[in-house]
Amino acid sequence: AMLRREIGATPLGTLSAIVLRDLIDRRVKQGAGGVTIAGDLSFLSAVLNWGRHVRQWDIPARLALDARASLVHRGLNTRGNQREREPTDAELARLYAHWEANNRQRIDMPTLVRFALASGMRQDEICQLRVDDVDREARTVVIRDRKDPKHKQGNDQTVPLLPEAWAIVQPRLQGREGCNVFDAHAASVSAAFTRACTALDIKDLHFHDLRHRAAAQFFRMGLDIPRVALLTGHKTWAMLRRYTDIKPSDVHTAVARHTAESANIVPMKRNRAAR
């Protein structure tokens, strides 16, 4: 809608670097930041590439990309600030107590939050899980149309349910079919989480931050990048790295665990040799 408003009247044949320069100037005056404008131009680039390669129109497909590159020279920051926020144990305890003490709370928020922490799934993914997509023997679930930058639909992914997540899901399967695992809508969950944080004066915490903590916890458990990526759905390490928060103490813990396991294995081998 913004592109239609700003450059919709421009004939395609006259679209030029000057037109996009003026577009950027107007967007800056409107208060848009570098990240937003970069997104605008990326969207426009996708449209131009479609016209060039699908419709075979004679248009400068790289025009929007070149304009996007100019943002850096304008002093605009095109990289968003990465969030490092994750809930503390104390904050989670306060949230659980708040919901459990609220008799008017219809959504089982404590269970949904615990499942988010145990699974690393997105809010929408959790609310859309289907009972029929759970494999009881393999302890897996199919996430339908999982978010992917290249595939908007049909990106179904089978993921394992780790013990804590399985303990939450299993009781909800008995005698049920053709329905969702959790009886909650994503918008309602988001609103309930925000209201609780406001009531408890917990600053700058979102439901999505639970995913940040879950991913970091998976690494602390000793899972490697491919296994964590399977759980979270990230396609590249660059995408997954934003959700990790490994501390120096975590490295020491992992090394100590590995050393202890090695020490337990070596004597066993020696005993067998002695026999």
mmCIF file of C-alpha atoms in Angstrom:
data_model
loop_
_atom_site.group_PDB
_atom_site.id
_atom_site.type_symbol
_atom_site.label_atom_id
_atom_site.label_comp_id
_atom_site.label_asym_id
_atom_site.label_seq_id
_atom_site.Cartn_x
_atom_site.Cartn_y
_atom_site.Cartn_z
ATOM 1 C CA ALA A 1 0.000 0.000 0.000
ATOM 2 C CA MET A 2 2.853 2.364 0.805
ATOM 3 C CA LEU A 3 4.542 1.699 -2.548
ATOM 4 C CA ARG A 4 1.270 2.258 -4.387
ATOM 5 C CA ARG A 5 0.797 5.516 -2.546
ATOM 6 C CA GLU A 6 4.344 6.801 -3.080
ATOM 7 C CA ILE A 7 5.275 5.585 -6.595
ATOM 8 C CA GLY A 8 2.128 3.939 -7.920
ATOM 9 C CA ALA A 9 1.562 6.716 -10.465
ATOM 10 C CA THR A 10 5.081 6.411 -11.879
ATOM 11 C CA PRO A 11 5.112 4.698 -15.299
ATOM 12 C CA LEU A 12 7.260 1.579 -15.155
ATOM 13 C CA GLY A 13 9.347 2.809 -18.056
ATOM 14 C CA THR A 14 10.373 5.937 -16.148
ATOM 15 C CA LEU A 15 11.269 4.203 -12.884
ATOM 16 C CA SER A 16 14.820 5.314 -12.131
ATOM 17 C CA ALA A 17 17.412 5.806 -9.414
ATOM 18 C CA ILE A 18 16.202 9.407 -9.049
ATOM 19 C CA VAL A 19 12.638 8.238 -8.404
ATOM 20 C CA LEU A 20 13.836 5.855 -5.683
ATOM 21 C CA ARG A 21 16.138 8.527 -4.248
ATOM 22 C CA ASP A 22 13.121 10.788 -3.812
ATOM 23 C CA LEU A 23 11.143 7.885 -2.365
ATOM 24 C CA ILE A 24 13.828 7.334 0.269
ATOM 25 C CA ASP A 25 13.875 11.065 1.085
ATOM 26 C CA ARG A 26 10.121 11.046 1.659
ATOM 27 C CA ARG A 27 10.257 7.891 3.772
ATOM 28 C CA VAL A 28 12.934 9.436 5.995
ATOM 29 C CA LYS A 29 10.808 12.568 6.455
ATOM 30 C CA GLN A 30 7.850 10.343 7.340
ATOM 31 C CA GLY A 31 9.919 8.907 10.193
ATOM 32 C CA ALA A 32 10.798 5.523 8.695
ATOM 33 C CA GLY A 33 14.107 4.071 9.864
ATOM 34 C CA GLY A 34 16.796 2.354 7.850
ATOM 35 C CA VAL A 35 15.515 -1.145 8.597
ATOM 36 C CA THR A 36 11.990 -0.240 7.445
ATOM 37 C CA ILE A 37 13.170 1.467 4.263
ATOM 38 C CA ALA A 38 15.487 -1.451 3.475
ATOM 39 C CA GLY A 39 12.464 -3.739 3.785
ATOM 40 C CA ASP A 40 10.449 -1.495 1.467
ATOM 41 C CA LEU A 41 13.166 -1.658 -1.186
ATOM 42 C CA SER A 42 13.626 -5.419 -0.790
ATOM 43 C CA PHE A 43 9.919 -5.878 -1.437
ATOM 44 C CA LEU A 44 10.143 -3.651 -4.496
ATOM 45 C CA SER A 45 13.173 -5.610 -5.692
ATOM 46 C CA ALA A 46 11.174 -8.851 -5.545
ATOM 47 C CA VAL A 47 8.448 -7.254 -7.670
ATOM 48 C CA LEU A 48 10.941 -5.957 -10.250
ATOM 49 C CA ASN A 49 12.679 -9.335 -10.462
ATOM 50 C CA TRP A 50 9.337 -11.031 -11.022
ATOM 51 C CA GLY A 51 8.561 -8.624 -13.851
ATOM 52 C CA ARG A 52 11.988 -9.096 -15.393
ATOM 53 C CA HIS A 53 12.227 -12.875 -15.220
ATOM 54 C CA VAL A 54 8.605 -14.040 -15.279
ATOM 55 C CA ARG A 55 6.978 -11.451 -17.532
ATOM 56 C CA GLN A 56 10.141 -10.707 -19.540
ATOM 57 C CA TRP A 57 9.681 -6.961 -19.205
ATOM 58 C CA ASP A 58 12.632 -4.729 -20.047
ATOM 59 C CA ILE A 59 13.064 -3.171 -16.611
ATOM 60 C CA PRO A 60 16.144 -2.531 -14.421
ATOM 61 C CA ALA A 61 15.742 -5.408 -11.965
ATOM 62 C CA ARG A 62 18.663 -4.295 -9.790
ATOM 63 C CA LEU A 63 17.351 -0.758 -9.385
ATOM 64 C CA ALA A 64 15.841 -1.332 -5.924
ATOM 65 C CA LEU A 65 18.898 -3.285 -4.709
ATOM 66 C CA ASP A 66 21.187 -0.438 -5.725
ATOM 67 C CA ALA A 67 18.921 1.999 -3.904
ATOM 68 C CA ARG A 68 19.039 -0.234 -0.844
ATOM 69 C CA ALA A 69 22.845 -0.199 -0.945
ATOM 70 C CA SER A 70 22.752 3.609 -0.926
ATOM 71 C CA LEU A 71 21.150 3.635 2.523
ATOM 72 C CA VAL A 72 24.497 2.901 4.188
ATOM 73 C CA HIS A 73 26.057 5.927 2.498
ATOM 74 C CA ARG A 74 23.182 8.023 3.797
ATOM 75 C CA GLY A 75 24.125 6.990 7.322
ATOM 76 C CA LEU A 76 20.994 4.872 7.807
ATOM 77 C CA ASN A 77 21.282 1.722 9.877
ATOM 78 C CA THR A 78 19.802 -1.160 7.884
ATOM 79 C CA ARG A 79 20.459 -3.840 10.495
ATOM 80 C CA GLY A 80 17.970 -4.103 13.316
ATOM 81 C CA ASN A 81 19.119 -4.338 16.890
ATOM 82 C CA GLN A 82 19.166 -7.981 17.880
ATOM 83 C CA ARG A 83 17.156 -8.768 20.985
ATOM 84 C CA GLU A 84 18.988 -10.542 23.747
ATOM 85 C CA ARG A 85 16.085 -10.476 26.173
ATOM 86 C CA GLU A 86 14.963 -13.711 27.734
ATOM 87 C CA PRO A 87 12.837 -14.233 30.852
ATOM 88 C CA THR A 88 14.573 -14.892 34.143
ATOM 89 C CA ASP A 89 13.515 -17.664 36.519
ATOM 90 C CA ALA A 90 12.152 -15.034 38.907
ATOM 91 C CA GLU A 91 10.058 -13.406 36.160
ATOM 92 C CA LEU A 92 8.643 -16.758 35.079
ATOM 93 C CA ALA A 93 7.735 -17.619 38.661
ATOM 94 C CA ARG A 94 5.890 -14.305 39.016
ATOM 95 C CA LEU A 95 4.024 -14.854 35.752
ATOM 96 C CA TYR A 96 2.964 -18.389 36.716
ATOM 97 C CA ALA A 97 1.736 -17.197 40.114
ATOM 98 C CA HIS A 98 -0.158 -14.301 38.515
ATOM 99 C CA TRP A 99 -2.048 -16.530 36.097
ATOM 100 C CA GLU A 100 -2.755 -19.261 38.633
ATOM 101 C CA ALA A 101 -4.205 -16.714 41.060
ATOM 102 C CA ASN A 102 -6.469 -15.185 38.412
ATOM 103 C CA ASN A 103 -9.793 -17.020 38.414
ATOM 104 C CA ARG A 104 -10.886 -15.118 35.301
ATOM 105 C CA GLN A 105 -7.953 -16.373 33.262
ATOM 106 C CA ARG A 106 -9.461 -18.730 30.673
ATOM 107 C CA ILE A 107 -6.312 -19.593 28.719
ATOM 108 C CA ASP A 108 -3.917 -22.030 30.391
ATOM 109 C CA MET A 109 -1.000 -19.634 30.067
ATOM 110 C CA PRO A 110 1.380 -21.461 32.461
ATOM 111 C CA THR A 111 1.161 -24.598 30.333
ATOM 112 C CA LEU A 112 1.599 -22.697 27.070
ATOM 113 C CA VAL A 113 4.645 -20.857 28.398
ATOM 114 C CA ARG A 114 6.207 -24.071 29.706
ATOM 115 C CA PHE A 115 5.608 -25.738 26.352
ATOM 116 C CA ALA A 116 7.180 -22.796 24.507
ATOM 117 C CA LEU A 117 10.265 -23.106 26.698
ATOM 118 C CA ALA A 118 10.395 -26.876 26.217
ATOM 119 C CA SER A 119 9.841 -26.870 22.445
ATOM 120 C CA GLY A 120 11.299 -23.621 21.105
ATOM 121 C CA MET A 121 8.256 -23.214 18.849
ATOM 122 C CA ARG A 122 6.748 -19.927 17.779
ATOM 123 C CA GLN A 123 3.490 -18.711 19.274
ATOM 124 C CA ASP A 124 1.484 -19.368 16.093
ATOM 125 C CA GLU A 125 3.017 -22.835 15.691
ATOM 126 C CA ILE A 126 2.024 -23.822 19.225
ATOM 127 C CA CYS A 127 -1.564 -22.676 18.830
ATOM 128 C CA GLN A 128 -1.955 -24.453 15.473
ATOM 129 C CA LEU A 129 -0.580 -27.877 16.461
ATOM 130 C CA ARG A 130 -3.026 -30.620 15.540
ATOM 131 C CA VAL A 131 -3.689 -33.731 17.577
ATOM 132 C CA ASP A 132 -3.721 -35.789 14.377
ATOM 133 C CA ASP A 133 -0.200 -34.594 13.533
ATOM 134 C CA VAL A 134 1.313 -36.073 16.702
ATOM 135 C CA ASP A 135 3.110 -39.399 16.329
ATOM 136 C CA ARG A 136 2.763 -41.089 19.700
ATOM 137 C CA GLU A 137 5.370 -43.781 19.056
ATOM 138 C CA ALA A 138 8.059 -41.505 17.632
ATOM 139 C CA ARG A 139 7.092 -38.631 19.956
ATOM 140 C CA THR A 140 7.115 -36.139 17.108
ATOM 141 C CA VAL A 141 4.711 -33.580 15.708
ATOM 142 C CA VAL A 142 4.287 -32.054 12.258
ATOM 143 C CA ILE A 143 4.384 -28.265 12.187
ATOM 144 C CA ARG A 144 2.321 -27.197 9.186
ATOM 145 C CA ASP A 145 3.521 -24.377 6.899
ATOM 146 C CA ARG A 146 6.440 -23.542 9.160
ATOM 147 C CA LYS A 147 7.828 -20.055 8.646
ATOM 148 C CA ASP A 148 10.446 -19.975 5.907
ATOM 149 C CA PRO A 149 11.840 -16.981 3.990
ATOM 150 C CA LYS A 150 11.579 -18.809 0.654
ATOM 151 C CA HIS A 151 8.613 -21.139 1.072
ATOM 152 C CA LYS A 152 5.438 -19.466 2.330
ATOM 153 C CA GLN A 153 3.276 -22.581 2.100
ATOM 154 C CA GLY A 154 3.815 -26.304 2.161
ATOM 155 C CA ASN A 155 6.843 -26.093 4.419
ATOM 156 C CA ASP A 156 5.714 -28.862 6.771
ATOM 157 C CA GLN A 157 8.354 -30.046 9.226
ATOM 158 C CA THR A 158 8.407 -33.014 11.586
ATOM 159 C CA VAL A 159 10.099 -32.155 14.870
ATOM 160 C CA PRO A 160 10.826 -34.201 17.978
ATOM 161 C CA LEU A 161 9.063 -33.462 21.239
ATOM 162 C CA LEU A 162 11.674 -33.520 23.991
ATOM 163 C CA PRO A 163 10.691 -35.105 27.337
ATOM 164 C CA GLU A 164 9.339 -31.919 28.941
ATOM 165 C CA ALA A 165 7.348 -31.028 25.833
ATOM 166 C CA TRP A 166 6.028 -34.582 25.456
ATOM 167 C CA ALA A 167 4.891 -34.620 29.099
ATOM 168 C CA ILE A 168 2.700 -31.601 28.314
ATOM 169 C CA VAL A 169 1.327 -32.886 25.005
ATOM 170 C CA GLN A 170 0.648 -36.535 25.884
ATOM 171 C CA PRO A 171 -2.294 -35.965 28.304
ATOM 172 C CA ARG A 172 -3.986 -33.819 25.662
ATOM 173 C CA LEU A 173 -4.125 -36.626 23.119
ATOM 174 C CA GLN A 174 -6.314 -39.106 24.930
ATOM 175 C CA GLY A 175 -9.669 -39.546 23.191
ATOM 176 C CA ARG A 176 -9.179 -36.518 20.963
ATOM 177 C CA GLU A 177 -8.884 -36.182 17.208
ATOM 178 C CA GLY A 178 -9.499 -33.594 14.516
ATOM 179 C CA CYS A 179 -8.704 -30.680 16.817
ATOM 180 C CA ASN A 180 -5.833 -28.576 18.060
ATOM 181 C CA VAL A 181 -3.580 -29.755 20.871
ATOM 182 C CA PHE A 182 -4.065 -26.479 22.745
ATOM 183 C CA ASP A 183 -7.368 -24.631 22.921
ATOM 184 C CA ALA A 184 -6.045 -21.126 22.398
ATOM 185 C CA HIS A 185 -5.721 -18.531 19.652
ATOM 186 C CA ALA A 186 -2.358 -16.884 19.061
ATOM 187 C CA ALA A 187 -3.758 -13.352 19.357
ATOM 188 C CA SER A 188 -5.382 -14.173 22.699
ATOM 189 C CA VAL A 189 -2.176 -15.727 24.008
ATOM 190 C CA SER A 190 -0.188 -12.661 23.002
ATOM 191 C CA ALA A 191 -2.694 -10.346 24.685
ATOM 192 C CA ALA A 192 -2.736 -12.407 27.899
ATOM 193 C CA PHE A 193 1.057 -12.446 28.052
ATOM 194 C CA THR A 194 1.293 -8.688 27.498
ATOM 195 C CA ARG A 195 -1.384 -7.949 30.116
ATOM 196 C CA ALA A 196 0.423 -10.071 32.707
ATOM 197 C CA CYS A 197 3.764 -8.383 32.058
ATOM 198 C CA THR A 198 2.102 -4.969 32.383
ATOM 199 C CA ALA A 199 0.349 -5.926 35.617
ATOM 200 C CA LEU A 200 3.608 -7.222 37.114
ATOM 201 C CA ASP A 201 5.684 -4.318 35.742
ATOM 202 C CA ILE A 202 7.949 -6.720 33.824
ATOM 203 C CA LYS A 203 9.654 -4.535 31.268
ATOM 204 C CA ASP A 204 10.307 -5.302 27.589
ATOM 205 C CA LEU A 205 9.350 -8.979 27.604
ATOM 206 C CA HIS A 206 7.478 -10.636 24.739
ATOM 207 C CA PHE A 207 6.182 -14.163 24.237
ATOM 208 C CA HIS A 208 8.716 -14.583 21.423
ATOM 209 C CA ASP A 209 11.519 -14.105 23.976
ATOM 210 C CA LEU A 210 10.630 -17.548 25.341
ATOM 211 C CA ARG A 211 11.953 -18.930 22.057
ATOM 212 C CA HIS A 212 15.234 -17.107 22.674
ATOM 213 C CA ARG A 213 15.617 -18.796 26.049
ATOM 214 C CA ALA A 214 14.609 -22.192 24.663
ATOM 215 C CA ALA A 215 17.218 -22.087 21.871
ATOM 216 C CA ALA A 216 19.954 -21.108 24.319
ATOM 217 C CA GLN A 217 18.867 -23.905 26.649
ATOM 218 C CA PHE A 218 19.064 -26.473 23.836
ATOM 219 C CA PHE A 219 22.711 -25.545 23.309
ATOM 220 C CA ARG A 220 23.349 -25.715 27.055
ATOM 221 C CA MET A 221 21.961 -29.261 26.964
ATOM 222 C CA GLY A 222 24.763 -30.146 24.570
ATOM 223 C CA LEU A 223 22.754 -30.314 21.337
ATOM 224 C CA ASP A 224 24.680 -29.312 18.224
ATOM 225 C CA ILE A 225 23.629 -26.765 15.594
ATOM 226 C CA PRO A 226 21.770 -29.170 13.210
ATOM 227 C CA ARG A 227 19.722 -30.650 16.067
ATOM 228 C CA VAL A 228 18.841 -27.259 17.545
ATOM 229 C CA ALA A 229 17.949 -25.997 14.057
ATOM 230 C CA LEU A 230 15.574 -28.947 13.629
ATOM 231 C CA LEU A 231 13.789 -27.960 16.825
ATOM 232 C CA THR A 232 13.606 -24.233 16.105
ATOM 233 C CA GLY A 233 13.149 -24.383 12.330
ATOM 234 C CA HIS A 234 16.044 -22.086 11.459
ATOM 235 C CA LYS A 235 17.637 -22.705 8.070
ATOM 236 C CA THR A 236 21.074 -21.202 8.671
ATOM 237 C CA TRP A 237 23.464 -20.661 11.556
ATOM 238 C CA ALA A 238 23.291 -16.904 10.912
ATOM 239 C CA MET A 239 19.555 -16.990 11.612
ATOM 240 C CA LEU A 240 19.881 -19.264 14.628
ATOM 241 C CA ARG A 241 22.773 -17.360 16.188
ATOM 242 C CA ARG A 242 20.450 -14.457 17.047
ATOM 243 C CA TYR A 243 18.631 -16.711 19.495
ATOM 244 C CA THR A 244 21.656 -18.061 21.319
ATOM 245 C CA ASP A 245 23.014 -16.691 24.541
ATOM 246 C CA ILE A 246 25.812 -19.022 25.495
ATOM 247 C CA LYS A 247 27.878 -17.740 28.411
ATOM 248 C CA PRO A 248 31.490 -18.658 29.312
ATOM 249 C CA SER A 249 30.146 -20.652 32.249
ATOM 250 C CA ASP A 250 28.103 -22.763 29.828
ATOM 251 C CA VAL A 251 31.283 -23.730 27.968
ATOM 252 C CA HIS A 252 32.970 -24.749 31.236
ATOM 253 C CA THR A 253 29.916 -26.812 32.169
ATOM 254 C CA ALA A 254 29.907 -28.588 28.803
ATOM 255 C CA VAL A 255 33.624 -29.382 29.047
ATOM 256 C CA ALA A 256 33.236 -30.647 32.610
ATOM 257 C CA ARG A 257 30.357 -32.885 31.539
ATOM 258 C CA HIS A 258 32.392 -34.276 28.649
ATOM 259 C CA THR A 259 35.380 -34.881 30.940
ATOM 260 C CA ALA A 260 33.218 -36.704 33.477
ATOM 261 C CA GLU A 261 31.675 -38.895 30.789
ATOM 262 C CA SER A 262 35.118 -39.725 29.377
ATOM 263 C CA ALA A 263 36.397 -40.635 32.843
ATOM 264 C CA ASN A 264 33.521 -43.076 33.281
ATOM 265 C CA ILE A 265 34.179 -44.742 29.929
ATOM 266 C CA VAL A 266 37.939 -45.221 30.198
ATOM 267 C CA PRO A 267 37.935 -47.401 33.360
ATOM 268 C CA MET A 268 35.310 -49.666 31.777
ATOM 269 C CA LYS A 269 37.609 -50.295 28.808
ATOM 270 C CA ARG A 270 40.534 -51.036 31.099
ATOM 271 C CA ASN A 271 38.486 -53.516 33.096
ATOM 272 C CA ARG A 272 37.528 -55.371 29.945
ATOM 273 C CA ALA A 273 41.158 -55.529 28.883
ATOM 274 C CA ALA A 274 42.160 -56.887 32.281
ATOM 275 C CA ARG A 275 39.638 -59.683 31.968
#
